[in-house]
Amino acid sequence: MKRIALLSQRLANQIAAGEVVERPASVVKELLENSLDAGAGRIDVEIEQGGSKLIRIRDDGQGINKNDLALALSRHATSKIADLDDLENIASLGFRGEALASISSVSRLQLISRAMDAEDAGGWLVEAEGQSMTASLRPAPHTQGTSVEVRDLFFNTPARKKFLRTENTEFARIDEVIKRLALSRFDVAFTLRHNQRTVHQLQAARSIQERQRRIGLVCGPAFLEHAVYIDIEASGLRLWGWVCLPTFSRSQPDLQYFYVNGRVIRDKLVSHAVKQAYRDVLFGGRHPAFVLYLELQPALVDVNVHPTKHEVRFRDQRLVHDFLFRSLHQALADVRPDDHLSGHQQAGVAMADEATGLHQQAVLGFSVDPVTGEILSAPEFAFAQGSADINRPVGSSAAATFRQYSQAPVSPRVMADQAAVYQQLASDAEIPPLGFAIAQLHGIYILAQNQHGLIIVDMHAAHERITYEHMKTACDTQSVKAQPLLVPLSLAVSEAEADCAEQQANALQELGFAIERVAAESLVVRQVPVILARSNIEQLVRDVLSDVREHGQSERISAYRDELLATMACHGAVRANRQLSATEMNALLRDMERTERSGQCNHGRPTWVYLSLADLDKLFLRGR
Ligand code: ADP
Ligand code: MG
């Protein structure tokens, strides 16, 4: 039988390191948090070989007293809490007193510091030696603040070292840590160097413009161009930050930054609320982008639930979930065409670098490649990854189409009453944000002119969105108007479909349908929603039935109501090639200005784009 013995100090620390020190990025996170807790105004990070050779972090914080230096390296030693009350009202990022001890047990760590009120001129250096990790102290030059140098991470734990990935991958994770923390503290300057190359240089940001500059540097300019700024307060909770419109979505959840009381959080409750808020404006499988800050009383949230403190526990989960969902849902619904067109100022979003001209292009969901001058189509552009790709021609199909059209013998349908439009534009009467229609192009697009340029509307997508929003409102207020058909429509269907129509008669009634089963395989449609009365009723009813069968077999259809309404809206929306009169087109434009979420169709694609005169000038190389 084996005898019991106390673990050596180093081994105990190495075991603890298993929890907090997974890879170089976790070391960087712990050290940065210490610097922030020490009140640093500036933090410099230097990395070599993805962090496995060297991680050096220097700050100008309050430093560590010479007499405390040895203690800083021992486990369960912290200056941040003293009793349970402190733990329940925690304001610092660290408090477990484990990081330095753990890191120094699996690397060659040196801690140099000079305290704010130090009597000596220089600083002091401490490192831990041997199995018992005895601290040795000696003088070392340093200005006020602290430097921590971590060399050869996992040199003495080869099993851990094997789990490290390539230098680039490990560095990418470090970069992500820096970004997350840089967005949590705008008032702190950060620099990051990798293998002697500067990767980030972020000045302290105080004004809203400076903060937005940092957002742009961290999240890429395209993020900012599609974002709206929000600041909402209710029931003791405050949510502020930047949320991107659904037209700027990502294939991965890589631009999602969420902070609770300044702490970086990845939390299920939060993700769920956000997902719900974007639910019917985002294309399936796409991820929204946001930088959001939730603030609440520290006592209402427990941060001590996870060693790396990524998760939190809210005392009142329901309240927080509802608040997040409602704030975001409303923020997305509130975006109207004029928010974009007025250069985002109302929405509080900064202008990107005007010199690049990227601002207008991207905000308006339409972009011209600055090198080739080719038109980049809107959705492709919006889906382009990150800032580096912005200048890359992501697609020239639009340009090709454009050329093809310009040669083909087709003429746009110019409206007879165009003169009237010009009169409207010339008069003093206020010009609405989406302007007045001037033509219909190829039966697909509406061209409209406002004070500053050209608006192009995807007629079907826009109408579909509006119809969908109208129907949702009508259903919510139980005022779906139904219209009896002059001639009831008989439909031959399968027996299963007829069963379904019979079983779900009530639910269908709520949606505005009166459908009666007249035989085993035969239905009669007597009534449809007014808003859809002009669509192809047979196709509409067949599609709705197939949706109901798919979703609503047993349970309540209402859970799938929005999906049904979306199917219905698609039928109700104007089809391509239908000639619209000027009045109809203008009515659609006005409807778009009024309708919530009208900036994208039900699948998250944009419903309209805008080309300012400046954009057009650029196309023709005018004014260069
Ligand atoms: P914790 O942060 O949980 O307290 P750490 O092991 O990370 O535990 O740090 C131990 C202590 O060392 C801290 O409580 C703090 O007093 C001191 N310390 C660590 N890093 C710094 C720093 N950069 N500046 C000032 N003090 C520091
Ligand atoms: Mg710490």
XYZ file of C-alpha atoms and ligand atoms in Angstrom:
652
model
C 0.000 0.000 0.000
C 1.259 3.458 -0.829
C 1.776 6.023 1.947
C 0.193 9.461 2.000
C 2.431 12.496 1.541
C 1.881 16.211 1.023
C 2.340 17.359 -2.571
C 5.298 19.601 -3.190
C 4.384 23.255 -3.628
C 5.288 23.160 -7.293
C 3.290 20.022 -8.011
C 0.244 21.424 -6.205
C 0.534 24.571 -8.288
C 0.989 22.589 -11.477
C -2.221 20.727 -10.761
C -4.022 24.008 -10.177
C -2.494 25.307 -13.405
C -4.460 22.636 -15.239
C -7.564 24.712 -14.652
C -6.399 28.238 -15.424
C -3.398 27.845 -17.714
C -4.525 25.964 -20.764
C -2.430 27.732 -23.382
C -0.441 30.944 -23.951
C -3.636 32.928 -24.443
C -4.821 32.013 -20.956
C -1.553 33.324 -19.505
C -2.018 36.578 -21.403
C -5.572 36.873 -20.121
C -4.572 36.409 -16.481
C -1.676 38.852 -16.710
C -3.699 41.496 -18.501
C -6.429 41.212 -15.905
C -3.857 41.755 -13.181
C -2.593 44.878 -14.936
C -6.126 46.215 -15.285
C -6.839 45.470 -11.632
C -3.691 47.419 -10.764
C -5.177 50.487 -12.430
C -2.849 50.542 -15.426
C -3.371 53.271 -18.013
C -1.132 51.604 -20.521
C -0.293 47.961 -21.153
C 2.350 46.666 -23.565
C 2.283 43.046 -24.626
C 5.180 41.359 -26.353
C 4.918 37.848 -27.710
C 7.422 35.533 -29.318
C 6.601 32.337 -31.191
C 2.914 32.336 -30.411
C 3.652 32.808 -26.712
C 5.374 29.506 -26.132
C 8.814 31.133 -26.152
C 7.992 34.475 -24.527
C 5.098 36.451 -23.101
C 6.066 39.805 -21.635
C 3.529 42.222 -20.229
C 4.429 45.611 -18.861
C 2.050 48.024 -17.187
C 2.171 51.391 -15.443
C -0.195 50.391 -12.647
C 0.284 50.807 -8.932
C 2.942 48.113 -8.731
C 3.667 45.656 -5.927
C 5.343 46.468 -2.682
C 8.810 44.951 -2.313
C 7.693 43.060 0.787
C 4.677 41.580 -1.010
C 6.505 40.416 -4.098
C 7.281 36.923 -2.830
C 3.703 36.520 -1.672
C 2.348 37.474 -5.093
C 3.830 34.228 -6.418
C 2.289 31.970 -3.811
C -1.047 30.312 -4.151
C -4.133 31.743 -2.441
C -2.402 35.088 -2.021
C -4.364 38.083 -3.205
C -4.757 41.746 -2.403
C -8.226 41.851 -3.880
C -10.522 40.301 -1.318
C -10.307 39.719 2.382
C -13.693 38.303 3.391
C -16.911 36.835 2.071
C -18.589 40.225 1.782
C -15.869 41.306 -0.647
C -16.491 38.191 -2.689
C -20.152 38.999 -3.035
C -19.492 42.509 -4.278
C -16.506 41.762 -6.419
C -15.341 44.604 -8.643
C -11.880 43.355 -9.644
C -11.245 40.876 -12.445
C -9.130 38.555 -10.318
C -9.644 37.399 -6.749
C -8.629 33.748 -6.569
C -4.946 34.452 -5.999
C -3.931 31.551 -8.210
C -2.712 32.883 -11.517
C 0.866 33.889 -10.789
C 1.508 30.777 -8.691
C 0.094 28.504 -11.374
C 1.882 30.165 -14.274
C 5.224 30.217 -12.497
C 4.936 26.493 -11.773
C 4.797 25.648 -15.496
C 7.182 28.226 -16.974
C 10.205 30.382 -16.216
C 8.514 33.415 -14.702
C 10.036 36.691 -13.577
C 8.048 39.385 -11.849
C 9.541 42.857 -11.689
C 7.733 45.662 -10.005
C 8.094 49.084 -8.547
C 5.318 50.236 -6.252
C 3.728 53.645 -6.467
C 5.046 54.683 -3.054
C 8.374 52.844 -3.256
C 11.337 54.362 -1.479
C 13.935 52.773 -3.750
C 14.742 54.356 -7.056
C 14.436 51.139 -9.037
C 12.293 48.041 -8.858
C 12.605 44.518 -7.533
C 12.630 41.210 -9.292
C 11.274 37.954 -7.915
C 11.235 34.408 -9.218
C 10.270 31.058 -7.754
C 12.858 28.291 -7.507
C 12.843 24.538 -6.919
C 10.093 22.117 -5.922
C 9.145 24.257 -2.927
C 9.042 27.344 -5.124
C 11.072 29.499 -2.764
C 11.068 33.090 -3.887
C 14.352 34.861 -4.554
C 14.445 38.634 -4.625
C 16.937 41.030 -6.195
C 16.961 44.634 -7.383
C 16.133 45.354 -11.025
C 15.575 48.615 -12.866
C 11.929 49.488 -13.465
C 9.702 52.544 -13.586
C 6.444 52.565 -11.632
C 4.358 49.543 -12.545
C 4.882 45.871 -13.160
C 6.444 43.630 -15.789
C 5.822 39.932 -15.950
C 7.967 37.813 -18.194
C 6.909 34.248 -18.920
C 9.432 32.164 -20.848
C 9.232 28.595 -22.151
C 5.679 27.855 -21.150
C 5.098 24.170 -20.277
C 8.847 23.403 -20.562
C 8.499 21.162 -17.486
C 5.107 19.663 -18.370
C 5.713 18.081 -21.799
C 2.257 16.482 -21.824
C 0.644 19.933 -21.784
C 3.044 21.277 -24.351
C 1.923 18.624 -26.813
C -1.552 20.112 -26.854
C -0.327 23.429 -28.196
C -1.236 24.147 -31.802
C 0.786 26.001 -34.427
C 2.384 29.317 -33.631
C -0.204 31.136 -35.738
C -3.153 29.493 -34.067
C -1.839 30.196 -30.589
C -1.109 33.782 -31.538
C -4.582 34.215 -33.011
C -6.009 33.241 -29.624
C -3.789 35.725 -27.861
C -4.897 38.388 -30.299
C -8.519 37.553 -29.515
C -7.846 37.905 -25.773
C -6.312 41.337 -26.340
C -9.237 42.425 -28.478
C -11.774 41.298 -25.916
C -10.024 43.143 -23.125
C -9.302 46.206 -25.252
C -13.020 46.576 -25.848
C -13.713 46.260 -22.144
C -11.493 49.197 -21.197
C -11.484 52.050 -23.671
C -9.581 54.234 -21.206
C -6.496 51.999 -21.291
C -3.898 52.099 -24.080
C -2.804 48.710 -25.427
C -0.005 47.633 -27.703
C 0.648 44.139 -28.979
C 3.810 42.946 -30.703
C 4.446 39.514 -32.130
C 7.963 38.465 -33.114
C 9.022 42.139 -33.052
C 6.185 43.229 -35.310
C 3.508 45.642 -34.072
C 0.043 44.123 -34.375
C -2.067 46.563 -32.371
C -1.476 50.056 -31.190
C -4.566 51.331 -29.450
C -4.563 54.775 -27.860
C -6.651 55.439 -24.786
C -10.118 56.386 -26.020
C -12.402 58.758 -24.167
C -14.758 60.533 -26.539
C -17.366 58.580 -28.436
C -15.404 59.180 -31.658
C -12.248 57.743 -30.135
C -14.144 54.747 -28.844
C -15.634 54.104 -32.224
C -12.204 54.359 -33.731
C -11.082 51.575 -31.435
C -14.138 49.519 -32.360
C -13.181 49.981 -36.002
C -9.575 48.933 -35.357
C -10.618 45.860 -33.414
C -13.711 44.719 -35.330
C -12.835 46.075 -38.763
C -14.322 49.133 -40.480
C -17.159 47.158 -42.046
C -18.493 46.355 -38.591
C -18.855 49.994 -37.730
C -20.430 50.860 -41.018
C -23.268 48.442 -40.419
C -23.692 49.096 -36.727
C -26.131 51.188 -34.779
C -25.318 52.540 -31.357
C -27.788 51.808 -28.600
C -28.110 52.814 -24.972
C -31.135 51.507 -23.133
C -31.973 51.530 -19.452
C -34.806 49.797 -17.608
C -35.451 48.170 -14.235
C -31.951 48.822 -12.961
C -30.314 47.352 -16.065
C -28.422 49.236 -18.730
C -27.460 47.918 -22.133
C -25.277 49.968 -24.440
C -22.990 49.379 -27.355
C -23.019 48.625 -31.036
C -25.217 46.119 -32.827
C -24.875 45.311 -36.489
C -27.823 45.238 -38.799
C -28.780 41.807 -40.065
C -27.407 42.684 -43.497
C -23.940 42.390 -41.955
C -23.911 38.867 -40.627
C -21.076 36.384 -40.237
C -20.598 32.740 -41.045
C -19.159 32.335 -37.540
C -19.933 33.933 -34.200
C -16.552 35.673 -34.271
C -17.676 39.272 -33.869
C -19.694 38.894 -30.725
C -18.422 40.761 -27.707
C -20.512 40.841 -24.594
C -19.539 42.357 -21.267
C -21.244 42.194 -17.925
C -20.019 44.955 -15.649
C -16.889 45.225 -17.751
C -16.152 41.497 -17.596
C -15.890 39.460 -20.793
C -18.669 36.916 -20.789
C -19.722 33.989 -22.906
C -23.036 33.009 -21.490
C -25.845 30.773 -22.681
C -28.602 32.991 -21.414
C -27.106 35.976 -23.194
C -26.596 34.095 -26.474
C -30.120 32.825 -26.357
C -31.615 36.264 -25.847
C -29.539 37.703 -28.683
C -30.433 34.868 -31.016
C -34.113 35.358 -30.310
C -33.839 39.057 -31.010
C -32.363 38.437 -34.459
C -34.561 35.464 -35.129
C -36.634 36.566 -38.026
C -34.240 38.951 -39.670
C -31.251 36.687 -40.096
C -30.588 34.171 -42.804
C -30.429 30.651 -41.361
C -26.999 29.661 -40.075
C -25.623 33.213 -40.070
C -24.402 34.931 -36.910
C -24.989 38.506 -35.857
C -22.151 40.870 -34.905
C -22.207 43.076 -31.819
C -20.220 44.733 -29.046
C -22.504 45.111 -26.052
C -22.166 46.149 -22.442
C -24.623 45.141 -19.758
C -24.400 47.010 -16.500
C -26.185 46.068 -13.293
C -25.567 46.096 -9.569
C -22.675 43.719 -8.752
C -24.826 42.014 -6.136
C -27.271 40.911 -8.849
C -24.726 38.792 -10.660
C -22.459 36.035 -9.398
C -19.092 35.898 -11.165
C -17.565 33.181 -9.027
C -19.034 30.225 -10.883
C -16.164 29.291 -13.151
C -12.352 29.331 -12.695
C -11.778 31.386 -15.828
C -14.850 33.462 -14.979
C -16.340 33.225 -18.482
C -19.759 32.377 -17.180
C -21.862 34.286 -14.739
C -25.051 33.606 -12.876
C -27.690 36.269 -12.827
C -29.838 36.410 -9.737
C -32.893 37.190 -11.856
C -32.336 35.298 -15.086
C -35.775 35.971 -16.476
C -35.478 39.705 -16.027
C -32.084 39.852 -17.729
C -33.176 37.635 -20.614
C -36.308 39.673 -21.270
C -34.448 42.936 -21.021
C -31.781 41.842 -23.494
C -34.266 40.365 -25.906
C -36.598 43.324 -25.849
C -33.896 45.972 -26.112
C -32.223 44.323 -29.087
C -35.426 43.357 -30.810
C -36.615 46.923 -30.598
C -33.277 48.359 -31.668
C -33.357 46.242 -34.819
C -36.975 47.085 -35.476
C -36.331 50.793 -35.092
C -33.845 51.035 -37.900
C -35.521 52.934 -40.711
C -34.186 54.027 -44.069
C -33.526 57.545 -42.876
C -31.148 56.269 -40.178
C -28.837 55.026 -42.901
C -29.250 57.911 -45.217
C -28.543 60.598 -42.687
C -25.034 59.209 -42.374
C -25.878 57.326 -39.189
C -25.481 60.385 -37.043
C -28.866 59.996 -35.456
C -28.144 56.429 -34.654
C -24.911 57.568 -33.101
C -22.552 55.710 -35.347
C -19.368 57.402 -36.369
C -18.255 58.037 -39.870
C -15.477 55.817 -41.040
C -12.456 57.298 -42.671
C -13.973 59.615 -45.230
C -10.881 59.557 -47.359
C -11.410 55.930 -48.235
C -14.994 56.572 -49.167
C -15.820 53.204 -47.661
C -18.364 54.632 -45.325
C -21.029 55.497 -47.799
C -20.421 52.469 -49.897
C -20.832 49.975 -47.160
C -23.526 51.671 -45.132
C -25.633 51.722 -48.153
C -25.084 48.089 -48.837
C -23.567 48.800 -52.211
C -19.958 49.065 -53.017
C -17.620 50.009 -55.799
C -14.246 48.359 -55.907
C -11.734 51.172 -55.471
C -9.178 49.489 -57.700
C -11.165 48.328 -60.665
C -14.190 50.518 -60.207
C -16.379 47.479 -60.565
C -19.654 47.227 -58.766
C -19.588 44.747 -55.945
C -23.007 43.415 -55.213
C -24.388 44.213 -51.825
C -24.851 40.871 -50.077
C -21.472 39.555 -51.121
C -19.863 42.676 -49.902
C -21.640 42.532 -46.596
C -20.553 38.976 -46.108
C -16.916 39.702 -46.895
C -14.745 38.738 -43.967
C -13.154 41.423 -41.904
C -11.348 44.577 -42.756
C -8.524 43.111 -44.753
C -10.929 41.956 -47.380
C -12.651 45.224 -47.904
C -10.604 46.226 -50.882
C -10.774 42.836 -52.457
C -13.165 42.517 -55.357
C -15.426 39.844 -53.930
C -17.549 39.475 -56.969
C -17.844 41.072 -60.314
C -21.031 39.391 -61.369
C -22.956 42.586 -60.861
C -20.540 44.426 -63.062
C -20.845 41.794 -65.743
C -24.599 41.984 -65.615
C -24.371 45.715 -65.753
C -22.318 45.584 -68.926
C -24.631 43.079 -70.466
C -27.631 45.241 -69.748
C -25.993 48.309 -71.123
C -25.542 46.577 -74.466
C -28.838 44.787 -74.686
C -31.636 46.547 -76.523
C -33.843 46.883 -73.506
C -34.977 50.208 -72.242
C -36.045 50.949 -68.719
C -39.688 51.659 -68.239
C -39.591 55.364 -67.701
C -42.698 56.681 -66.130
C -45.027 58.889 -67.997
C -45.478 61.191 -65.059
C -41.765 61.725 -64.576
C -42.199 65.422 -64.938
C -44.355 65.350 -61.855
C -41.574 63.656 -59.930
C -39.083 66.307 -60.877
C -41.555 68.907 -59.826
C -41.901 67.233 -56.470
C -38.147 67.103 -56.077
C -37.716 70.697 -57.096
C -40.434 72.030 -54.837
C -39.801 72.898 -51.226
C -41.924 70.036 -49.995
C -39.915 67.692 -47.840
C -38.409 64.805 -49.763
C -38.844 61.489 -47.981
C -35.717 59.429 -47.220
C -36.290 56.926 -50.000
C -37.299 59.655 -52.419
C -39.741 59.326 -55.294
C -39.867 56.563 -57.872
C -38.581 57.475 -61.301
C -38.649 54.135 -63.096
C -39.073 50.406 -62.880
C -36.123 48.398 -64.150
C -36.612 45.010 -65.805
C -39.695 44.417 -63.756
C -37.455 43.733 -60.749
C -36.122 46.977 -59.354
C -37.613 50.308 -58.539
C -35.351 53.272 -59.158
C -36.025 56.261 -56.975
C -34.423 59.619 -56.571
C -33.997 61.468 -53.313
C -32.188 64.667 -52.452
C -28.739 63.124 -52.600
C -28.786 60.325 -55.087
C -30.284 57.135 -56.384
C -32.158 54.450 -54.453
C -32.576 50.978 -55.914
C -35.238 48.812 -54.354
C -35.715 45.087 -54.794
C -39.439 45.318 -55.235
C -40.345 41.748 -54.325
C -38.043 41.528 -51.298
C -39.262 44.844 -49.932
C -42.902 44.059 -50.447
C -42.492 40.640 -48.894
C -40.979 42.142 -45.775
C -43.705 44.718 -45.448
C -46.453 42.165 -45.948
C -44.851 39.927 -43.338
C -44.589 42.712 -40.772
C -48.179 43.782 -41.424
C -49.435 40.262 -40.963
C -47.498 39.772 -37.757
C -48.995 42.944 -36.327
C -52.448 41.922 -37.457
C -52.062 38.493 -35.862
C -50.708 39.995 -32.645
C -53.728 42.239 -32.319
C -56.085 39.558 -33.579
C -57.253 41.732 -36.388
C -56.390 39.702 -39.456
C -58.907 40.896 -41.986
C -60.319 38.110 -44.076
C -62.024 38.392 -47.393
C -64.603 35.887 -48.651
C -63.873 34.628 -52.153
C -66.553 35.500 -54.685
C -66.156 32.071 -56.157
C -65.044 29.521 -53.552
C -62.047 27.538 -54.741
C -62.188 23.749 -54.870
C -58.919 21.948 -54.339
C -58.047 18.324 -54.897
C -55.619 17.313 -52.150
C -54.243 14.181 -50.543
C -56.148 12.607 -47.726
C -53.390 13.588 -45.302
C -53.645 17.211 -46.375
C -57.399 17.172 -45.988
C -57.025 15.673 -42.488
C -54.605 18.391 -41.602
C -56.863 21.184 -42.857
C -59.709 19.721 -40.856
C -57.743 19.321 -37.633
C -56.195 22.757 -37.843
C -59.321 24.602 -38.996
C -59.242 26.898 -35.951
C -55.615 27.833 -36.307
C -56.118 28.476 -40.005
C -59.106 30.626 -39.173
C -56.906 32.774 -36.958
C -54.606 33.326 -39.888
C -57.581 34.465 -41.968
C -58.434 31.284 -43.870
C -61.773 29.514 -44.057
C -61.103 26.073 -45.494
C -63.691 23.330 -45.430
C -63.305 19.649 -46.124
C -65.987 18.484 -48.522
C -64.756 14.985 -49.284
C -61.975 12.580 -48.336
C -59.613 14.249 -50.806
C -61.215 17.558 -51.484
C -61.208 21.005 -49.872
C -63.064 24.230 -50.529
C -61.415 27.554 -49.753
C -64.024 30.171 -48.908
C -62.022 32.943 -47.373
C -58.433 34.245 -47.333
C -56.599 37.141 -45.621
C -57.387 40.405 -47.425
C -53.740 41.220 -47.770
C -53.223 38.047 -49.823
C -56.459 38.159 -51.784
C -54.659 39.092 -54.978
C -52.140 36.287 -54.872
C -52.363 32.837 -56.425
C -54.750 31.359 -53.868
C -54.335 27.753 -54.849
C -50.546 27.848 -54.527
C -50.828 29.835 -51.316
C -53.165 27.337 -49.660
C -51.075 24.377 -50.781
C -47.913 25.915 -49.363
C -49.547 26.875 -46.090
C -50.956 23.371 -45.703
C -47.604 21.821 -46.373
C -46.005 24.111 -43.760
C -48.685 23.300 -41.237
C -48.221 19.617 -41.874
C -44.497 19.907 -41.422
C -44.584 21.894 -38.215
C -47.914 21.718 -36.584
C -49.056 18.116 -36.732
C -49.781 17.687 -33.097
C -49.017 20.804 -31.159
C -50.067 24.360 -31.450
C -49.409 26.003 -34.762
C -48.880 29.296 -33.022
C -45.319 28.313 -32.192
C -44.631 28.277 -35.924
C -46.842 31.212 -36.686
C -44.053 33.455 -37.911
C -42.803 30.828 -40.316
C -46.287 30.397 -41.697
C -46.695 34.116 -42.038
C -43.389 34.301 -43.876
C -44.584 31.684 -46.348
C -47.792 33.590 -46.798
C -46.023 36.911 -47.214
C -43.939 35.504 -50.004
C -47.125 34.717 -51.922
C -48.615 38.085 -51.200
C -45.599 40.022 -52.383
C -45.481 41.463 -55.865
C -43.868 39.160 -58.361
C -41.148 40.161 -60.717
C -42.353 41.542 -64.013
C -45.475 43.080 -62.645
C -45.677 46.593 -63.931
C -46.258 49.023 -61.105
C -47.695 52.488 -61.494
C -45.899 55.494 -60.051
C -48.455 55.653 -57.287
C -47.914 52.003 -56.408
C -44.164 52.393 -56.376
C -44.271 55.488 -54.222
C -46.708 53.798 -51.877
C -44.233 50.954 -51.486
C -41.405 53.389 -50.732
C -43.511 55.139 -48.094
C -44.483 51.810 -46.612
C -40.822 50.837 -46.344
C -40.052 54.016 -44.465
C -42.775 53.215 -41.976
C -42.259 49.513 -41.507
C -40.110 47.924 -38.856
C -37.147 45.915 -40.113
C -37.868 46.886 -43.704
C -34.151 47.208 -44.489
C -33.803 43.504 -45.106
C -36.034 40.806 -46.506
C -37.177 37.855 -44.427
C -33.911 36.128 -45.182
C -31.667 38.960 -44.082
C -30.771 40.197 -47.549
C -30.973 43.930 -48.118
C -34.149 45.224 -49.706
C -32.661 48.426 -51.019
C -29.340 50.051 -51.774
C -28.310 53.638 -52.229
C -25.838 55.362 -54.503
C -25.092 58.947 -53.645
C -24.118 61.413 -56.335
C -20.592 61.139 -54.965
C -20.681 57.385 -55.526
C -21.944 57.927 -59.057
C -19.256 60.528 -59.700
C -16.711 57.964 -58.645
C -18.112 55.473 -61.129
C -17.557 57.966 -63.879
C -14.211 59.076 -62.484
C -15.565 62.579 -62.151
C -13.875 65.115 -59.939
C -10.564 63.284 -59.766
P -5.427 37.510 -8.160
O -5.376 38.375 -9.371
O -6.556 36.558 -8.211
O -5.363 38.293 -6.888
P -2.837 36.617 -9.024
O -2.076 35.390 -8.762
O -3.183 36.910 -10.444
O -4.138 36.575 -8.138
O -2.036 37.837 -8.449
C -1.666 37.833 -7.049
C -1.496 39.249 -6.531
O -0.371 39.846 -7.109
C -2.645 40.167 -6.858
O -3.679 40.092 -5.900
C -1.970 41.536 -6.849
O -1.922 42.062 -5.560
C -0.557 41.223 -7.274
N -0.356 41.537 -8.730
C -0.303 40.670 -9.733
N -0.071 41.284 -10.915
C 0.027 42.589 -10.641
C 0.259 43.770 -11.429
N 0.426 43.717 -12.760
N 0.298 44.967 -10.794
C 0.118 45.034 -9.460
N -0.093 43.965 -8.661
C -0.152 42.759 -9.240
Mg -5.021 37.647 -11.279
